[in-house]
Every structure is written in C-alpha cells, then in structure tokens.
C-alpha cells in the first residue's frame, strides 16, 4: 500500500511519542521500586531475624508491580531499539535504491546530476576543470536479441567493472539507462591529454572481448567528452555537450571518442530544423521527383529515368537529398516519402512513351516493411502505371537485415511484372551470394568506379570484371556517374548496356522532363490517358519468386 507524506510523518512521530511515555513509566517504576523496596526489604529482614512484624501486604504487592513495570519497560525499550534499527536500515536501503542503479551499483541519472553539480562547483573553486564522458555501447541490442536479457545484464555489470577500473581514484560513475553510462572527474585544465588517455583506454578496452555469463562477447563503445571550462555554465550543460559529442562519435563510425565543440551543436540544431520541416514537407508535397536520364549506349536513345528525391523548400530553395534522406530513414519517414514520390512520378509518366521505364531506389529501411510490395502495387493501381515499366533498385546493404523478407517483397513485385536491379554493385560484402539469392534483372556499377575509370587502373579492372560477370550471368550492366565523352566511349567498348550521369544532363524536374520528352516526341497526345495497369492482389507470405 502506498503512503503519502502525511502518513509517513505520522509514522515518524509515533515511535518518538511512545518512547517518551515508556521512558516516563520506567522512571516512575524505578523510583517506586527504590521507595517501596527499601521499606519492604528492611521489614522482612527484621521479621525473620528479630521477630518483628511482617511487611505490609500492600507494600509487597506494590513492589511486585514495580518489578513488573520495570521488566515491561525494559522489553519495550528493547523492542523500540530493534524497530529503530530496522527502520534505519530500510531508510538507508530506500535511499540507496533512489540514488543508485540496482544492476551496476553506479549512480543513477538524478544522483549524477546532484553529485555532479557539487563536483562542478569544486572544480571551479580549486582552479580545476571537470571532464564528463558519456559512453554508449555499440550494437548492444544485438547481444540482447541473440543471447537474452540475462546475458545482457551480465554484460552491463562487466562493462561497469571495466569503466570503474579505467577511472581515476576519485570519480563519479553512473548508468543513465539502457546501455548508456557517464563518468565525471577533475583534471588540470592545462593537461587535457589526461582525459584523452582515459577515454582512449576505455574505448580500447570495450573493443576487446568481454566475458559475461559464460559467453565471450564482442562489442565496442562510442564516447563523447566535454569539459566544464569550455562554455559550460552548469552540470546540465556539461551533460548535454558530452551527449552531443557521443552521438557525433557514433556518426563518425563508432568505436571511438570525440571532444565536444560548438560546430556539433550547430549541426544538431540544423538537423532538428530539417527534421521538423520534413515532417510538414511530405504531406504538403514539397518532396518532389526529379528524373535522371538513362541512355542506351548502343543506340544513344533515351531508355528511361531514375527517379530521385528533391526537397523544394519554400524559403531555402532546393535541398540536396544527402541532407534529408538520412533524416527520413532515421525517423521512419522514408516510407511515406518514397510512396509520395512514386505517386507523383507514376502519375506524371502515364502519358509518356510506353518504352520509357522508371527506376526507383528502395531504402534498406523500407525493406523491413512486410507490406511494402502491396503499397507499391496500390500506388501503381491508383496511377495507372504498368509494372512492366518499373525497375526496383536495391543496394546490397539492404539485404543484410532480413534476406527472407527482401525475397518475399521482391518476389511479389516480380510477379506483377516489375524488374529488379542491384544498385551500387562492387561496394558491398557478398555481391555474388546476393546475385544468386534474388532474381536480379540488371547490375548497376557504382559511380565511384565509373568516375575514375580512365584515371585508375584498379577502377578500370573492377568495371571490366563486373561487365564480364554480367555477360556470364546474362545480366545487362548500367553504369552510373558518366561525366564525359571519354568515359562513355570506354563503357561502350567494354559492352555496358546503359549509362546515366551528368554528361547526359542534370536531373530534371517534372516540368523539365516533360519539355525534354515533348522535344523528342515521346509524349502521348494531349488528353490521352493510358489504361490502368492490371495487377494481381497479394498478401504477405503468399509471394513466390519469379524466375
């Protein structure tokens, strides 16, 4: 049963009042015992030894009552002492639970703020600086998923031991929650290398195997470091700075530490502004399709377009996808954004020459959605865009999380008549295995190899090998990043089927694409509308890979 503050105060008052009453009774009983006991004792001795009159019966009864009261008082005093001891232990345990993390014994977030504030003040008074490290374990969720939470907890305890061992003798250590820790200590402002050595030692130790619950586990950590003498007015500001630096370390590749600087905060503010704007931009239709030409190298004719995303911001102008696509993926907005772009592109392409295809890139995040194929088919049905004109592009990195689900999604789209392209080939880790696992129709060579085709012997060898592989597997090759005639000529000589890049023109807006197609007589007649595509209804789990 929960107690409010008034109940607690009543309990605190009760032992004190009872103790006072019991003490008064005990003192009175002792005084009465002294008074009656001496009288009864003297008369009893005279009665037995001198033949005097016996002690008064009333005094004897009073003496016995005094003895009983004294025994009662002593037992009550003992019981009260025991009760006080139990209550004190309970209060100490409650205080520990309120201030400590029960799993690691480290301070919790609230206690770190309190004790960190005291250390922050001490640093200022002593002419020192306070360093704060925020440490986050990399890929800790994988340990929990693979081995269970019991092993995860054992790992956290082992990590806490490693952190405590890496800290100087007088340091604050805290678990902020989950797999995030914090450490604070004082150092000489003129010797920041002291902090760096500690951070380096900690990162290096976390990269080594850790024994936990009978398992030999491999993790790493990302750490952010901030110091109190650099534009930090409070412990809260110091914690925020270290937290920002920790996320910067994660973004830079994990398994490292990073010092906080103001550019990180500005970058974070910019990112938050972009995220907030993106949430409103998608439903408002500000994220629009742009179209990059894909050229048939044998004939030189336009074969189709790759659909790209651009943000037409009302005040900032055109925003590069490099800025907002990662945000859309991290926040889960990529699905809605991609479908919106498809809706616009498919609607616009209905009256284009039916020989023109559209290539659409699918994010790895979208391939986690079991209903992705149904959503794409629904867009094609609503816009009347035939699946035979659609080419789905996926990267190798998109296949690592759940290959079976990717096969299911791809199989559904292939059964509708869409084609499948492996994008950025050559940059992944298991290209050949994935070429066997999924029914690809095309391979796209990553532009990093194509751009340096005529300058780098290595790039030329890689491109030549990919083209030969495509010939062997009967898979046509598309080269990205064609920027001049010399690269185009080299690709033609190698036997590439298609090419795209700025040599053929920058990506076009919808209006620009229509002008280009009108000039080349690749638009339907005014008012002409092509019939909607015929699709087969499907549900997750019923898909069969098309051969």
PDB file of N, CA, C and O in Angstrom, residues 102-141:
ATOM      1  N   UNK A 102      20.357  -0.339  -9.532  1.00  0.00           N
ATOM      2  CA  UNK A 102      20.413  -1.635  -8.836  1.00  0.00           C
ATOM      3  C   UNK A 102      21.237  -2.682  -9.575  1.00  0.00           C
ATOM      4  O   UNK A 102      21.721  -3.626  -8.951  1.00  0.00           O
ATOM      5  N   UNK A 103      21.410  -2.552 -10.879  1.00  0.00           N
ATOM      6  CA  UNK A 103      22.136  -3.569 -11.635  1.00  0.00           C
ATOM      7  C   UNK A 103      23.649  -3.429 -11.481  1.00  0.00           C
ATOM      8  O   UNK A 103      24.356  -4.418 -11.270  1.00  0.00           O
ATOM      9  N   UNK A 104      24.154  -2.211 -11.570  1.00  0.00           N
ATOM     10  CA  UNK A 104      25.601  -1.987 -11.569  1.00  0.00           C
ATOM     11  C   UNK A 104      26.123  -1.371 -10.282  1.00  0.00           C
ATOM     12  O   UNK A 104      27.334  -1.401 -10.038  1.00  0.00           O
ATOM     13  N   UNK A 105      25.238  -0.805  -9.453  1.00  0.00           N
ATOM     14  CA  UNK A 105      25.683  -0.104  -8.260  1.00  0.00           C
ATOM     15  C   UNK A 105      26.173   1.300  -8.545  1.00  0.00           C
ATOM     16  O   UNK A 105      26.565   2.031  -7.625  1.00  0.00           O
ATOM     17  N   UNK A 106      26.163   1.715  -9.804  1.00  0.00           N
ATOM     18  CA  UNK A 106      26.550   3.077 -10.160  1.00  0.00           C
ATOM     19  C   UNK A 106      25.452   4.060  -9.750  1.00  0.00           C
ATOM     20  O   UNK A 106      24.322   3.674  -9.456  1.00  0.00           O
ATOM     21  N   UNK A 107      25.798   5.338  -9.749  1.00  0.00           N
ATOM     22  CA  UNK A 107      24.795   6.370  -9.544  1.00  0.00           C
ATOM     23  C   UNK A 107      23.769   6.324 -10.671  1.00  0.00           C
ATOM     24  O   UNK A 107      24.072   5.892 -11.783  1.00  0.00           O
ATOM     25  N   UNK A 108      22.534   6.767 -10.355  1.00  0.00           N
ATOM     26  CA  UNK A 108      21.562   6.909 -11.433  1.00  0.00           C
ATOM     27  C   UNK A 108      21.617   8.347 -11.968  1.00  0.00           C
ATOM     28  O   UNK A 108      22.411   9.169 -11.514  1.00  0.00           O
ATOM     29  N   UNK A 109      20.763   8.643 -12.919  1.00  0.00           N
ATOM     30  CA  UNK A 109      20.815   9.947 -13.585  1.00  0.00           C
ATOM     31  C   UNK A 109      20.578  11.091 -12.597  1.00  0.00           C
ATOM     32  O   UNK A 109      21.276  12.105 -12.629  1.00  0.00           O
ATOM     33  N   UNK A 110      19.602  10.934 -11.703  1.00  0.00           N
ATOM     34  CA  UNK A 110      19.305  12.016 -10.763  1.00  0.00           C
ATOM     35  C   UNK A 110      20.466  12.255  -9.815  1.00  0.00           C
ATOM     36  O   UNK A 110      20.861  13.409  -9.564  1.00  0.00           O
ATOM     37  N   UNK A 111      21.041  11.176  -9.300  1.00  0.00           N
ATOM     38  CA  UNK A 111      22.164  11.327  -8.373  1.00  0.00           C
ATOM     39  C   UNK A 111      23.392  11.886  -9.072  1.00  0.00           C
ATOM     40  O   UNK A 111      24.158  12.649  -8.474  1.00  0.00           O
ATOM     41  N   UNK A 112      23.584  11.521 -10.334  1.00  0.00           N
ATOM     42  CA  UNK A 112      24.711  12.083 -11.074  1.00  0.00           C
ATOM     43  C   UNK A 112      24.555  13.595 -11.201  1.00  0.00           C
ATOM     44  O   UNK A 112      25.524  14.337 -11.064  1.00  0.00           O
ATOM     45  N   UNK A 113      23.325  14.041 -11.446  1.00  0.00           N
ATOM     46  CA  UNK A 113      23.094  15.482 -11.555  1.00  0.00           C
ATOM     47  C   UNK A 113      23.406  16.181 -10.232  1.00  0.00           C
ATOM     48  O   UNK A 113      24.023  17.256 -10.215  1.00  0.00           O
ATOM     49  N   UNK A 114      23.017  15.557  -9.110  1.00  0.00           N
ATOM     50  CA  UNK A 114      23.247  16.174  -7.800  1.00  0.00           C
ATOM     51  C   UNK A 114      24.732  16.172  -7.442  1.00  0.00           C
ATOM     52  O   UNK A 114      25.303  17.217  -7.094  1.00  0.00           O
ATOM     53  N   UNK A 115      25.361  15.000  -7.523  1.00  0.00           N
ATOM     54  CA  UNK A 115      26.771  14.916  -7.146  1.00  0.00           C
ATOM     55  C   UNK A 115      27.666  15.570  -8.198  1.00  0.00           C
ATOM     56  O   UNK A 115      28.741  16.091  -7.878  1.00  0.00           O
ATOM     57  N   UNK A 116      27.233  15.528  -9.444  1.00  0.00           N
ATOM     58  CA  UNK A 116      27.990  16.203 -10.486  1.00  0.00           C
ATOM     59  C   UNK A 116      27.987  17.710 -10.297  1.00  0.00           C
ATOM     60  O   UNK A 116      28.995  18.379 -10.564  1.00  0.00           O
ATOM     61  N   UNK A 117      26.854  18.246  -9.823  1.00  0.00           N
ATOM     62  CA  UNK A 117      26.787  19.689  -9.562  1.00  0.00           C
ATOM     63  C   UNK A 117      27.769  20.071  -8.467  1.00  0.00           C
ATOM     64  O   UNK A 117      28.441  21.119  -8.549  1.00  0.00           O
ATOM     65  N   UNK A 118      27.883  19.235  -7.423  1.00  0.00           N
ATOM     66  CA  UNK A 118      28.854  19.508  -6.355  1.00  0.00           C
ATOM     67  C   UNK A 118      30.284  19.438  -6.886  1.00  0.00           C
ATOM     68  O   UNK A 118      31.130  20.279  -6.544  1.00  0.00           O
ATOM     69  N   UNK A 119      30.571  18.454  -7.733  1.00  0.00           N
ATOM     70  CA  UNK A 119      31.912  18.346  -8.318  1.00  0.00           C
ATOM     71  C   UNK A 119      32.182  19.528  -9.246  1.00  0.00           C
ATOM     72  O   UNK A 119      33.318  20.044  -9.301  1.00  0.00           O
ATOM     73  N   UNK A 120      31.171  19.966  -9.957  1.00  0.00           N
ATOM     74  CA  UNK A 120      31.299  21.112 -10.855  1.00  0.00           C
ATOM     75  C   UNK A 120      31.736  22.356 -10.073  1.00  0.00           C
ATOM     76  O   UNK A 120      32.625  23.094 -10.491  1.00  0.00           O
ATOM     77  N   UNK A 121      31.114  22.566  -8.894  1.00  0.00           N
ATOM     78  CA  UNK A 121      31.452  23.708  -8.043  1.00  0.00           C
ATOM     79  C   UNK A 121      32.862  23.564  -7.486  1.00  0.00           C
ATOM     80  O   UNK A 121      33.641  24.520  -7.445  1.00  0.00           O
ATOM     81  N   UNK A 122      33.240  22.343  -7.056  1.00  0.00           N
ATOM     82  CA  UNK A 122      34.580  22.106  -6.519  1.00  0.00           C
ATOM     83  C   UNK A 122      35.638  22.394  -7.578  1.00  0.00           C
ATOM     84  O   UNK A 122      36.707  22.943  -7.275  1.00  0.00           O
ATOM     85  N   UNK A 123      35.361  22.003  -8.804  1.00  0.00           N
ATOM     86  CA  UNK A 123      36.325  22.248  -9.878  1.00  0.00           C
ATOM     87  C   UNK A 123      36.587  23.743 -10.037  1.00  0.00           C
ATOM     88  O   UNK A 123      37.738  24.173 -10.184  1.00  0.00           O
ATOM     89  N   UNK A 124      35.530  24.536  -9.983  1.00  0.00           N
ATOM     90  CA  UNK A 124      35.677  25.986 -10.136  1.00  0.00           C
ATOM     91  C   UNK A 124      36.468  26.584  -8.969  1.00  0.00           C
ATOM     92  O   UNK A 124      37.339  27.440  -9.169  1.00  0.00           O
ATOM     93  N   UNK A 125      36.185  26.117  -7.755  1.00  0.00           N
ATOM     94  CA  UNK A 125      36.856  26.667  -6.572  1.00  0.00           C
ATOM     95  C   UNK A 125      38.333  26.314  -6.538  1.00  0.00           C
ATOM     96  O   UNK A 125      39.160  27.094  -6.071  1.00  0.00           O
ATOM     97  N   UNK A 126      38.691  25.148  -7.029  1.00  0.00           N
ATOM     98  CA  UNK A 126      40.075  24.692  -6.948  1.00  0.00           C
ATOM     99  C   UNK A 126      40.889  25.041  -8.191  1.00  0.00           C
ATOM    100  O   UNK A 126      42.050  24.643  -8.299  1.00  0.00           O
ATOM    101  N   UNK A 127      40.303  25.744  -9.132  1.00  0.00           N
ATOM    102  CA  UNK A 127      41.014  26.066 -10.353  1.00  0.00           C
ATOM    103  C   UNK A 127      41.216  24.867 -11.260  1.00  0.00           C
ATOM    104  O   UNK A 127      42.139  24.837 -12.079  1.00  0.00           O
ATOM    105  N   UNK A 128      40.337  23.864 -11.133  1.00  0.00           N
ATOM    106  CA  UNK A 128      40.404  22.663 -11.966  1.00  0.00           C
ATOM    107  C   UNK A 128      39.293  22.707 -13.012  1.00  0.00           C
ATOM    108  O   UNK A 128      38.479  23.634 -13.058  1.00  0.00           O
ATOM    109  N   UNK A 129      39.260  21.709 -13.848  1.00  0.00           N
ATOM    110  CA  UNK A 129      38.166  21.532 -14.803  1.00  0.00           C
ATOM    111  C   UNK A 129      37.552  20.160 -14.566  1.00  0.00           C
ATOM    112  O   UNK A 129      38.233  19.226 -14.138  1.00  0.00           O
ATOM    113  N   UNK A 130      36.268  20.057 -14.844  1.00  0.00           N
ATOM    114  CA  UNK A 130      35.584  18.777 -14.711  1.00  0.00           C
ATOM    115  C   UNK A 130      35.379  18.178 -16.102  1.00  0.00           C
ATOM    116  O   UNK A 130      34.870  18.834 -17.004  1.00  0.00           O
ATOM    117  N   UNK A 131      35.807  16.941 -16.275  1.00  0.00           N
ATOM    118  CA  UNK A 131      35.573  16.217 -17.522  1.00  0.00           C
ATOM    119  C   UNK A 131      34.395  15.282 -17.336  1.00  0.00           C
ATOM    120  O   UNK A 131      34.268  14.625 -16.297  1.00  0.00           O
ATOM    121  N   UNK A 132      33.534  15.238 -18.327  1.00  0.00           N
ATOM    122  CA  UNK A 132      32.393  14.320 -18.292  1.00  0.00           C
ATOM    123  C   UNK A 132      32.397  13.488 -19.572  1.00  0.00           C
ATOM    124  O   UNK A 132      32.464  14.036 -20.673  1.00  0.00           O
ATOM    125  N   UNK A 133      32.364  12.167 -19.396  1.00  0.00           N
ATOM    126  CA  UNK A 133      32.300  11.238 -20.520  1.00  0.00           C
ATOM    127  C   UNK A 133      30.925  10.586 -20.546  1.00  0.00           C
ATOM    128  O   UNK A 133      30.463  10.069 -19.521  1.00  0.00           O
ATOM    129  N   UNK A 134      30.277  10.634 -21.690  1.00  0.00           N
ATOM    130  CA  UNK A 134      29.057   9.860 -21.920  1.00  0.00           C
ATOM    131  C   UNK A 134      29.450   8.692 -22.810  1.00  0.00           C
ATOM    132  O   UNK A 134      29.976   8.879 -23.904  1.00  0.00           O
ATOM    133  N   UNK A 135      29.208   7.476 -22.328  1.00  0.00           N
ATOM    134  CA  UNK A 135      29.634   6.262 -23.027  1.00  0.00           C
ATOM    135  C   UNK A 135      28.403   5.452 -23.410  1.00  0.00           C
ATOM    136  O   UNK A 135      27.563   5.146 -22.564  1.00  0.00           O
ATOM    137  N   UNK A 136      28.301   5.110 -24.692  1.00  0.00           N
ATOM    138  CA  UNK A 136      27.185   4.307 -25.181  1.00  0.00           C
ATOM    139  C   UNK A 136      27.742   3.081 -25.889  1.00  0.00           C
ATOM    140  O   UNK A 136      28.638   3.190 -26.732  1.00  0.00           O
ATOM    141  N   UNK A 137      27.221   1.906 -25.527  1.00  0.00           N
ATOM    142  CA  UNK A 137      27.709   0.666 -26.138  1.00  0.00           C
ATOM    143  C   UNK A 137      27.166   0.552 -27.560  1.00  0.00           C
ATOM    144  O   UNK A 137      26.002   0.850 -27.825  1.00  0.00           O
ATOM    145  N   UNK A 138      28.017   0.084 -28.471  1.00  0.00           N
ATOM    146  CA  UNK A 138      27.624  -0.085 -29.866  1.00  0.00           C
ATOM    147  C   UNK A 138      27.015  -1.472 -30.068  1.00  0.00           C
ATOM    148  O   UNK A 138      27.599  -2.486 -29.673  1.00  0.00           O
ATOM    149  N   UNK A 139      25.832  -1.505 -30.681  1.00  0.00           N
ATOM    150  CA  UNK A 139      25.167  -2.765 -31.048  1.00  0.00           C
ATOM    151  C   UNK A 139      24.845  -3.631 -29.826  1.00  0.00           C
ATOM    152  O   UNK A 139      24.844  -4.865 -29.913  1.00  0.00           O
ATOM    153  N   UNK A 140      24.542  -2.977 -28.698  1.00  0.00           N
ATOM    154  CA  UNK A 140      24.189  -3.763 -27.505  1.00  0.00           C
ATOM    155  C   UNK A 140      22.883  -4.532 -27.724  1.00  0.00           C
ATOM    156  O   UNK A 140      22.707  -5.632 -27.199  1.00  0.00           O
ATOM    157  N   UNK A 141      21.964  -3.976 -28.501  1.00  0.00           N
ATOM    158  CA  UNK A 141      20.679  -4.639 -28.756  1.00  0.00           C
ATOM    159  C   UNK A 141      20.882  -6.007 -29.393  1.00  0.00           C
ATOM    160  O   UNK A 141      20.122  -6.942 -29.125  1.00  0.00           O
TER     161      UNK A 141
END
